[in-house]
């Protein structure tokens, strides 16, 4: 049987279409994925511009930091809240693209041991970027953030990818629905005040010592990567697949879960409860560590946006110069530069955390304008060297 080339999210897969991918993807690109990445890169730049310039930045998205029932400044909160979409999307899309990458390499006949080694190498490389590079940009000691969770999750996926779809779905749902229980057990095992080292790294986050702080514990965030892997495998395994409809249904399901859990206002909120019925109180969910309500809300919104993007690009071609696509094709390159640029600018201008939302939005625009030509250059530079070590970036 003749092979056909299937282009998927800028990855090329050689195999029989009925076994690998939906006919709808044959010979097409998926600009919706890059646009989704690009959107969250812009939102992430907003959050980190706020971190560098905004004196009133709202950060009380954990029950540990929120005085129960206290007033929440609306504009500061909403500026922070829109950026909550970033980390779940990063993990989900990393899992989805991993499924595509593994399928491509398997179709080319790569040994499974070589695939595992490459996943683990990339995972360790990404993980180490947090303590060795990103922490200096944030300037608050060694903070293990989203790159730590992505890298560690990639290493774990080298093992989990061998499990069947049902087993992985069960693991994902257990993590999503019972992460609050796991966090409680980790604290109990640590003596009732805080979790021990393993519990901090894997389940709860928090200070390891006076220098190291874990902001993104691995296991809760691993669920998003597993979910992305499952979606990628599902999309590849269908003869015919309606992306927009599929993501729309997923979005409705997850938003429904959010409304139920937040409505009952008990388990599933990671102790960050809803104090009243205002929109802000409904949206004020726990990110550190992520609660079921946080996961359901952010994943639901992400799926709805993906549904729109797949519908949009079904009728339109993607412009290579579109900023969302430029940033979406170079996410790690963008990430490694933007925090340091924002932080250095704030200090040089003597505006470090002295401004407000106006300065935050202006700084966001400025860093996007600076990084746009750099990201376009890097995308072309990397494309011309597909087998170089630049693939890690």
Tab-separated table of C-alpha atoms in Angstrom:
chain	number	residue	atom	x	y	z
A	1	UNK	CA	0.000	0.000	0.000
A	2	UNK	CA	1.402	3.364	-0.939
A	3	UNK	CA	2.389	5.826	1.720
A	4	UNK	CA	0.986	9.335	1.926
A	5	UNK	CA	2.385	12.363	3.611
A	6	UNK	CA	0.277	13.739	6.420
A	7	UNK	CA	1.167	17.191	7.663
A	8	UNK	CA	0.092	17.808	11.234
A	9	UNK	CA	1.120	20.784	13.364
A	10	UNK	CA	4.294	21.214	11.313
A	11	UNK	CA	5.218	17.562	11.888
A	12	UNK	CA	5.338	15.121	8.959
A	13	UNK	CA	4.119	11.584	9.419
A	14	UNK	CA	4.730	8.834	6.852
A	15	UNK	CA	2.237	5.996	7.105
A	16	UNK	CA	-1.049	4.574	5.917
A	17	UNK	CA	-3.712	7.240	6.474
A	18	UNK	CA	-6.384	4.899	7.820
A	19	UNK	CA	-4.027	3.731	10.540
A	20	UNK	CA	-2.419	7.028	11.430
A	21	UNK	CA	-4.602	10.019	10.838
A	22	UNK	CA	-7.959	11.391	9.822
A	23	UNK	CA	-8.446	11.902	6.106
A	24	UNK	CA	-9.282	15.503	6.954
A	25	UNK	CA	-5.634	16.038	7.931
A	26	UNK	CA	-4.028	14.501	4.861
A	27	UNK	CA	-1.948	17.076	3.038
A	28	UNK	CA	-3.044	19.895	5.324
A	29	UNK	CA	-1.474	22.009	8.018
A	30	UNK	CA	-3.118	22.739	11.329
A	31	UNK	CA	-2.597	26.454	11.903
A	32	UNK	CA	-5.141	26.338	14.740
A	33	UNK	CA	-2.516	24.691	16.952
A	34	UNK	CA	0.084	27.380	16.276
A	35	UNK	CA	-2.520	30.116	16.728
A	36	UNK	CA	-3.514	28.640	20.091
A	37	UNK	CA	0.112	28.547	21.177
A	38	UNK	CA	0.631	32.093	19.970
A	39	UNK	CA	-2.397	33.339	21.878
A	40	UNK	CA	-1.172	31.931	25.170
A	41	UNK	CA	2.321	33.310	24.523
A	42	UNK	CA	0.803	36.797	24.286
A	43	UNK	CA	-1.173	36.225	27.483
A	44	UNK	CA	1.935	34.915	29.214
A	45	UNK	CA	3.833	38.047	28.204
A	46	UNK	CA	1.045	40.071	29.810
A	47	UNK	CA	1.368	38.131	33.064
A	48	UNK	CA	5.137	38.498	33.203
A	49	UNK	CA	4.980	42.174	32.262
A	50	UNK	CA	2.679	42.554	35.238
A	51	UNK	CA	5.189	40.634	37.358
A	52	UNK	CA	7.941	43.075	36.364
A	53	UNK	CA	6.083	46.420	36.296
A	54	UNK	CA	2.809	46.141	38.204
A	55	UNK	CA	2.890	47.135	41.856
A	56	UNK	CA	-0.665	45.919	42.423
A	57	UNK	CA	-0.378	42.554	40.617
A	58	UNK	CA	-2.910	40.106	42.009
A	59	UNK	CA	-1.401	36.793	43.103
A	60	UNK	CA	-3.804	35.382	45.679
A	61	UNK	CA	-4.905	32.383	43.600
A	62	UNK	CA	-4.311	29.845	46.383
A	63	UNK	CA	-6.076	29.389	49.694
A	64	UNK	CA	-2.674	29.752	51.352
A	65	UNK	CA	-2.424	33.366	50.192
A	66	UNK	CA	-6.052	34.510	50.087
A	67	UNK	CA	-7.630	35.930	53.273
A	68	UNK	CA	-10.977	34.124	53.207
A	69	UNK	CA	-13.771	36.348	51.915
A	70	UNK	CA	-11.615	39.445	51.415
A	71	UNK	CA	-12.320	41.902	48.597
A	72	UNK	CA	-10.701	41.230	45.219
A	73	UNK	CA	-9.659	44.172	42.980
A	74	UNK	CA	-11.592	43.491	39.774
A	75	UNK	CA	-9.265	44.817	37.054
A	76	UNK	CA	-6.108	43.471	38.663
A	77	UNK	CA	-7.778	40.103	39.162
A	78	UNK	CA	-9.093	39.865	35.598
A	79	UNK	CA	-5.692	40.843	34.184
A	80	UNK	CA	-4.222	37.973	36.121
A	81	UNK	CA	-7.116	35.578	35.491
A	82	UNK	CA	-6.960	35.673	31.687
A	83	UNK	CA	-3.381	34.412	31.902
A	84	UNK	CA	-4.424	31.263	33.778
A	85	UNK	CA	-5.093	29.737	30.377
A	86	UNK	CA	-1.378	29.581	29.604
A	87	UNK	CA	0.083	26.744	31.657
A	88	UNK	CA	-2.701	24.169	31.071
A	89	UNK	CA	-2.514	24.914	27.341
A	90	UNK	CA	1.280	24.525	27.294
A	91	UNK	CA	1.052	21.101	28.942
A	92	UNK	CA	-1.890	19.955	26.826
A	93	UNK	CA	-0.323	20.970	23.509
A	94	UNK	CA	3.018	19.478	24.559
A	95	UNK	CA	1.234	16.155	25.041
A	96	UNK	CA	-0.628	16.448	21.748
A	97	UNK	CA	2.508	17.275	19.771
A	98	UNK	CA	4.376	14.480	21.570
A	99	UNK	CA	1.799	11.996	20.276
A	100	UNK	CA	2.348	13.299	16.741
A	101	UNK	CA	6.126	13.265	17.058
A	102	UNK	CA	6.200	9.703	18.396
A	103	UNK	CA	3.871	8.506	15.613
A	104	UNK	CA	6.084	10.152	13.013
A	105	UNK	CA	9.232	8.521	14.359
A	106	UNK	CA	7.568	5.132	14.689
A	107	UNK	CA	6.416	5.348	11.075
A	108	UNK	CA	10.011	5.998	10.056
A	109	UNK	CA	11.110	2.855	11.883
A	110	UNK	CA	12.920	4.489	14.812
A	111	UNK	CA	13.634	2.075	17.700
A	112	UNK	CA	11.462	2.562	20.761
A	113	UNK	CA	14.567	2.914	22.923
A	114	UNK	CA	15.748	5.801	20.730
A	115	UNK	CA	12.354	7.498	20.997
A	116	UNK	CA	12.405	7.123	24.790
A	117	UNK	CA	15.945	8.499	25.012
A	118	UNK	CA	15.016	11.533	22.929
A	119	UNK	CA	11.918	12.256	25.027
A	120	UNK	CA	13.892	11.983	28.269
A	121	UNK	CA	16.767	14.135	26.985
A	122	UNK	CA	14.350	16.832	25.902
A	123	UNK	CA	12.482	16.564	29.195
A	124	UNK	CA	15.619	16.963	31.290
A	125	UNK	CA	16.802	19.857	29.123
A	126	UNK	CA	13.498	21.711	29.527
A	127	UNK	CA	13.309	20.918	33.254
A	128	UNK	CA	16.782	22.302	33.915
A	129	UNK	CA	16.002	25.582	32.175
A	130	UNK	CA	13.958	26.687	35.184
A	131	UNK	CA	16.716	26.574	37.826
A	132	UNK	CA	19.563	27.399	35.445
A	133	UNK	CA	18.033	30.206	33.365
A	134	UNK	CA	14.463	31.268	34.095
A	135	UNK	CA	14.932	31.772	37.836
A	136	UNK	CA	17.456	34.541	37.153
A	137	UNK	CA	14.881	36.385	35.093
A	138	UNK	CA	12.297	36.251	37.850
A	139	UNK	CA	14.880	37.160	40.476
A	140	UNK	CA	13.219	35.390	43.398
A	141	UNK	CA	15.564	32.524	44.143
A	142	UNK	CA	15.267	29.200	42.351
A	143	UNK	CA	11.614	28.741	41.405
A	144	UNK	CA	10.488	25.539	39.698
A	145	UNK	CA	7.721	26.699	37.398
A	146	UNK	CA	6.032	25.563	34.207
A	147	UNK	CA	9.203	24.357	32.457
A	148	UNK	CA	9.912	22.126	35.455
A	149	UNK	CA	6.474	20.545	35.173
A	150	UNK	CA	6.704	20.199	31.374
A	151	UNK	CA	10.146	18.624	31.483
A	152	UNK	CA	9.326	16.235	34.311
A	153	UNK	CA	6.037	15.280	32.630
A	154	UNK	CA	7.864	14.501	29.381
A	155	UNK	CA	10.196	12.161	31.241
A	156	UNK	CA	7.224	10.391	32.818
A	157	UNK	CA	5.462	10.145	29.442
A	158	UNK	CA	8.403	8.128	28.128
A	159	UNK	CA	7.022	5.361	30.377
A	160	UNK	CA	3.313	6.101	30.309
A	161	UNK	CA	3.082	6.269	26.508
A	162	UNK	CA	3.174	2.466	26.382
A	163	UNK	CA	-0.104	2.196	28.272
A	164	UNK	CA	-3.384	1.854	26.443
A	165	UNK	CA	-5.803	4.709	25.899
A	166	UNK	CA	-8.208	3.529	28.587
A	167	UNK	CA	-5.489	3.140	31.198
A	168	UNK	CA	-4.098	6.597	30.455
A	169	UNK	CA	-7.578	8.122	30.530
A	170	UNK	CA	-8.167	6.535	33.928
A	171	UNK	CA	-4.863	7.924	35.251
A	172	UNK	CA	-5.681	11.376	33.880
A	173	UNK	CA	-9.161	11.439	35.438
A	174	UNK	CA	-7.882	10.184	38.782
A	175	UNK	CA	-5.322	12.997	38.886
A	176	UNK	CA	-7.843	15.648	37.832
A	177	UNK	CA	-10.560	14.577	40.257
A	178	UNK	CA	-8.438	13.510	43.213
A	179	UNK	CA	-5.481	15.921	43.177
A	180	UNK	CA	-6.978	17.636	46.222
A	181	UNK	CA	-6.957	14.341	48.087
A	182	UNK	CA	-3.389	13.618	47.021
A	183	UNK	CA	-2.295	17.034	48.263
A	184	UNK	CA	-3.979	16.378	51.602
A	185	UNK	CA	-2.263	12.998	51.924
A	186	UNK	CA	1.103	14.579	51.102
A	187	UNK	CA	0.629	17.148	53.871
A	188	UNK	CA	-0.487	14.437	56.298
A	189	UNK	CA	2.563	12.310	55.404
A	190	UNK	CA	4.773	15.332	56.014
A	191	UNK	CA	3.541	15.714	59.575
A	192	UNK	CA	0.365	17.739	59.119
A	193	UNK	CA	1.927	21.176	58.565
A	194	UNK	CA	3.452	20.867	55.117
A	195	UNK	CA	4.403	18.074	52.762
A	196	UNK	CA	7.875	16.561	52.697
A	197	UNK	CA	10.347	16.924	49.857
A	198	UNK	CA	8.726	14.334	47.590
A	199	UNK	CA	5.248	15.631	48.324
A	200	UNK	CA	6.337	19.196	47.592
A	201	UNK	CA	7.960	18.286	44.284
A	202	UNK	CA	5.126	16.046	43.118
A	203	UNK	CA	1.829	17.098	44.697
A	204	UNK	CA	1.597	20.352	46.636
A	205	UNK	CA	4.372	22.729	45.685
A	206	UNK	CA	5.802	25.137	48.213
A	207	UNK	CA	9.234	25.880	49.686
A	208	UNK	CA	11.861	23.158	49.571
A	209	UNK	CA	14.271	25.312	51.576
A	210	UNK	CA	15.103	29.001	51.876
A	211	UNK	CA	16.280	29.135	48.250
A	212	UNK	CA	14.173	26.670	46.227
A	213	UNK	CA	10.406	27.067	45.763
A	214	UNK	CA	8.173	24.700	43.775
A	215	UNK	CA	5.336	26.558	42.075
A	216	UNK	CA	4.246	23.791	39.670
A	217	UNK	CA	4.253	20.338	41.337
A	218	UNK	CA	4.556	17.611	38.734
A	219	UNK	CA	1.590	15.274	39.200
A	220	UNK	CA	-1.343	17.726	38.932
A	221	UNK	CA	0.155	19.254	35.781
A	222	UNK	CA	1.022	15.849	34.309
A	223	UNK	CA	-2.718	15.263	33.832
A	224	UNK	CA	-2.858	17.992	31.165
A	225	UNK	CA	-0.030	16.406	29.175
A	226	UNK	CA	-1.657	12.979	29.382
A	227	UNK	CA	-4.899	14.522	28.153
A	228	UNK	CA	-3.077	16.148	25.236
A	229	UNK	CA	-1.468	12.818	24.361
A	230	UNK	CA	-4.885	11.132	24.405
A	231	UNK	CA	-6.419	13.797	22.168
A	232	UNK	CA	-3.485	13.500	19.759
A	233	UNK	CA	-3.760	9.714	19.567
A	234	UNK	CA	-7.525	9.952	19.122
A	235	UNK	CA	-7.217	12.487	16.312
A	236	UNK	CA	-4.577	10.403	14.536
A	237	UNK	CA	-6.578	7.215	14.801
A	238	UNK	CA	-9.766	8.419	13.122
A	239	UNK	CA	-10.561	8.002	9.433
A	240	UNK	CA	-12.774	11.075	9.587
A	241	UNK	CA	-12.529	13.630	12.331
A	242	UNK	CA	-14.347	16.904	12.962
A	243	UNK	CA	-11.903	18.890	15.081
A	244	UNK	CA	-14.211	21.835	15.703
A	245	UNK	CA	-17.099	19.641	16.838
A	246	UNK	CA	-14.865	17.425	18.965
A	247	UNK	CA	-13.264	20.330	20.819
A	248	UNK	CA	-16.635	22.052	21.214
A	249	UNK	CA	-18.099	18.980	22.917
A	250	UNK	CA	-15.027	18.635	25.129
A	251	UNK	CA	-15.284	22.306	26.086
A	252	UNK	CA	-18.957	21.980	27.041
A	253	UNK	CA	-18.236	18.906	29.177
A	254	UNK	CA	-15.386	20.539	31.087
A	255	UNK	CA	-17.261	23.808	31.627
A	256	UNK	CA	-20.180	21.765	32.985
A	257	UNK	CA	-17.851	20.024	35.425
A	258	UNK	CA	-16.569	23.427	36.533
A	259	UNK	CA	-20.081	24.800	37.099
A	260	UNK	CA	-21.085	21.755	39.147
A	261	UNK	CA	-17.962	21.683	41.330
A	262	UNK	CA	-17.870	25.451	41.841
A	263	UNK	CA	-21.605	25.526	42.434
A	264	UNK	CA	-21.477	22.946	45.237
A	265	UNK	CA	-18.485	24.873	46.625
A	266	UNK	CA	-17.019	21.936	48.530
A	267	UNK	CA	-14.541	19.311	47.341
A	268	UNK	CA	-12.741	20.187	44.139
A	269	UNK	CA	-11.827	23.772	45.034
A	270	UNK	CA	-8.525	23.022	46.808
A	271	UNK	CA	-9.923	24.909	49.846
A	272	UNK	CA	-10.216	28.155	47.834
A	273	UNK	CA	-13.984	28.428	48.166
A	274	UNK	CA	-16.473	30.777	46.552
A	275	UNK	CA	-17.504	33.564	48.942
A	276	UNK	CA	-20.657	34.834	47.287
A	277	UNK	CA	-22.079	34.671	43.776
A	278	UNK	CA	-20.176	37.429	42.002
A	279	UNK	CA	-18.485	36.580	38.719
A	280	UNK	CA	-15.104	37.189	40.300
A	281	UNK	CA	-15.797	34.768	43.133
A	282	UNK	CA	-16.867	32.132	40.630
A	283	UNK	CA	-13.652	32.629	38.653
A	284	UNK	CA	-11.368	32.862	41.694
A	285	UNK	CA	-10.136	29.265	41.620
A	286	UNK	CA	-6.952	27.700	42.940
A	287	UNK	CA	-3.998	27.513	40.576
A	288	UNK	CA	-1.385	26.671	43.231
A	289	UNK	CA	-1.834	23.738	43.291
A	290	UNK	CA	-4.452	23.408	40.528
A	291	UNK	CA	-7.894	22.421	41.762
A	292	UNK	CA	-10.513	20.477	39.850
A	293	UNK	CA	-12.403	23.731	39.290
A	294	UNK	CA	-9.267	25.385	37.882
A	295	UNK	CA	-8.572	22.451	35.568
A	296	UNK	CA	-12.143	22.145	34.354
A	297	UNK	CA	-12.515	25.877	33.737
A	298	UNK	CA	-9.215	26.405	31.916
A	299	UNK	CA	-9.390	23.217	29.869
A	300	UNK	CA	-12.990	23.985	28.973
A	301	UNK	CA	-12.071	27.468	27.763
A	302	UNK	CA	-9.060	26.120	25.878
A	303	UNK	CA	-11.207	23.532	24.076
A	304	UNK	CA	-13.782	26.149	23.105
A	305	UNK	CA	-11.058	28.408	21.710
A	306	UNK	CA	-9.551	25.477	19.805
A	307	UNK	CA	-12.985	24.694	18.385
A	308	UNK	CA	-13.279	28.260	17.120
A	309	UNK	CA	-9.750	28.227	15.685
A	310	UNK	CA	-10.272	24.954	13.844
A	311	UNK	CA	-13.494	26.344	12.386
A	312	UNK	CA	-11.793	29.609	11.461
A	313	UNK	CA	-8.850	28.008	9.685
A	314	UNK	CA	-11.029	25.469	7.929
A	315	UNK	CA	-12.149	28.336	5.696
A	316	UNK	CA	-8.990	30.474	5.682
A	317	UNK	CA	-5.291	30.065	5.090
A	318	UNK	CA	-2.808	31.046	7.774
A	319	UNK	CA	-0.632	34.041	6.979
A	320	UNK	CA	3.026	33.250	7.811
A	321	UNK	CA	3.467	36.783	9.126
A	322	UNK	CA	0.534	36.529	11.554
A	323	UNK	CA	2.032	37.293	15.003
A	324	UNK	CA	0.113	34.458	16.650
A	325	UNK	CA	1.630	31.980	14.223
A	326	UNK	CA	5.088	33.482	14.524
A	327	UNK	CA	5.024	33.222	18.328
A	328	UNK	CA	3.239	29.858	18.186
A	329	UNK	CA	5.996	28.327	16.064
A	330	UNK	CA	8.744	29.485	18.455
A	331	UNK	CA	7.221	29.107	21.939
A	332	UNK	CA	10.287	28.041	23.918
A	333	UNK	CA	12.555	30.576	22.196
A	334	UNK	CA	9.990	33.278	23.033
A	335	UNK	CA	9.666	32.066	26.622
A	336	UNK	CA	13.398	32.012	27.296
A	337	UNK	CA	13.818	35.623	26.189
A	338	UNK	CA	10.716	37.538	27.213
A	339	UNK	CA	10.986	37.258	31.011
A	340	UNK	CA	14.572	38.496	31.049
A	341	UNK	CA	13.781	41.341	28.652
A	342	UNK	CA	10.868	42.489	30.797
A	343	UNK	CA	12.773	42.176	34.049
A	344	UNK	CA	15.873	43.968	32.741
A	345	UNK	CA	13.736	46.753	31.265
A	346	UNK	CA	11.871	47.285	34.526
A	347	UNK	CA	15.104	47.622	36.487
A	348	UNK	CA	16.860	49.805	33.916
A	349	UNK	CA	13.878	52.149	33.730
A	350	UNK	CA	13.653	52.171	37.537
A	351	UNK	CA	10.060	50.998	37.244
A	352	UNK	CA	10.346	47.573	38.845
A	353	UNK	CA	6.913	46.952	40.400
A	354	UNK	CA	6.183	50.650	40.723
A	355	UNK	CA	3.593	51.013	37.948
A	356	UNK	CA	0.063	49.835	37.303
A	357	UNK	CA	-1.983	48.263	34.550
A	358	UNK	CA	-1.144	50.991	32.012
A	359	UNK	CA	2.568	50.303	32.357
A	360	UNK	CA	1.833	46.571	32.252
A	361	UNK	CA	-0.005	46.731	28.937
A	362	UNK	CA	2.595	49.054	27.395
A	363	UNK	CA	5.415	46.753	28.473
A	364	UNK	CA	3.541	43.780	27.004
A	365	UNK	CA	3.167	45.534	23.672
A	366	UNK	CA	6.822	46.585	23.678
A	367	UNK	CA	8.186	43.087	24.341
A	368	UNK	CA	5.919	41.614	21.648
A	369	UNK	CA	7.180	44.163	19.126
A	370	UNK	CA	10.794	43.400	20.030
A	371	UNK	CA	10.381	39.623	19.908
A	372	UNK	CA	8.311	39.440	16.723
A	373	UNK	CA	11.224	39.890	14.255
A	374	UNK	CA	13.489	37.752	16.426
A	375	UNK	CA	10.983	34.898	16.451
A	376	UNK	CA	10.461	35.148	12.679
A	377	UNK	CA	14.213	34.972	12.170
A	378	UNK	CA	14.604	32.055	14.555
A	379	UNK	CA	11.755	30.067	12.952
A	380	UNK	CA	13.435	30.344	9.540
A	381	UNK	CA	16.879	29.652	10.983
A	382	UNK	CA	15.674	26.522	12.768
A	383	UNK	CA	13.677	25.276	9.773
A	384	UNK	CA	16.858	25.349	7.699
A	385	UNK	CA	18.596	23.130	10.307
A	386	UNK	CA	16.007	20.458	11.213
A	387	UNK	CA	18.530	17.960	12.593
A	388	UNK	CA	20.591	20.348	14.711
A	389	UNK	CA	20.389	20.705	18.485
A	390	UNK	CA	18.084	23.653	17.892
A	391	UNK	CA	15.256	21.103	17.852
A	392	UNK	CA	15.338	21.268	21.658
A	393	UNK	CA	14.280	24.924	21.365
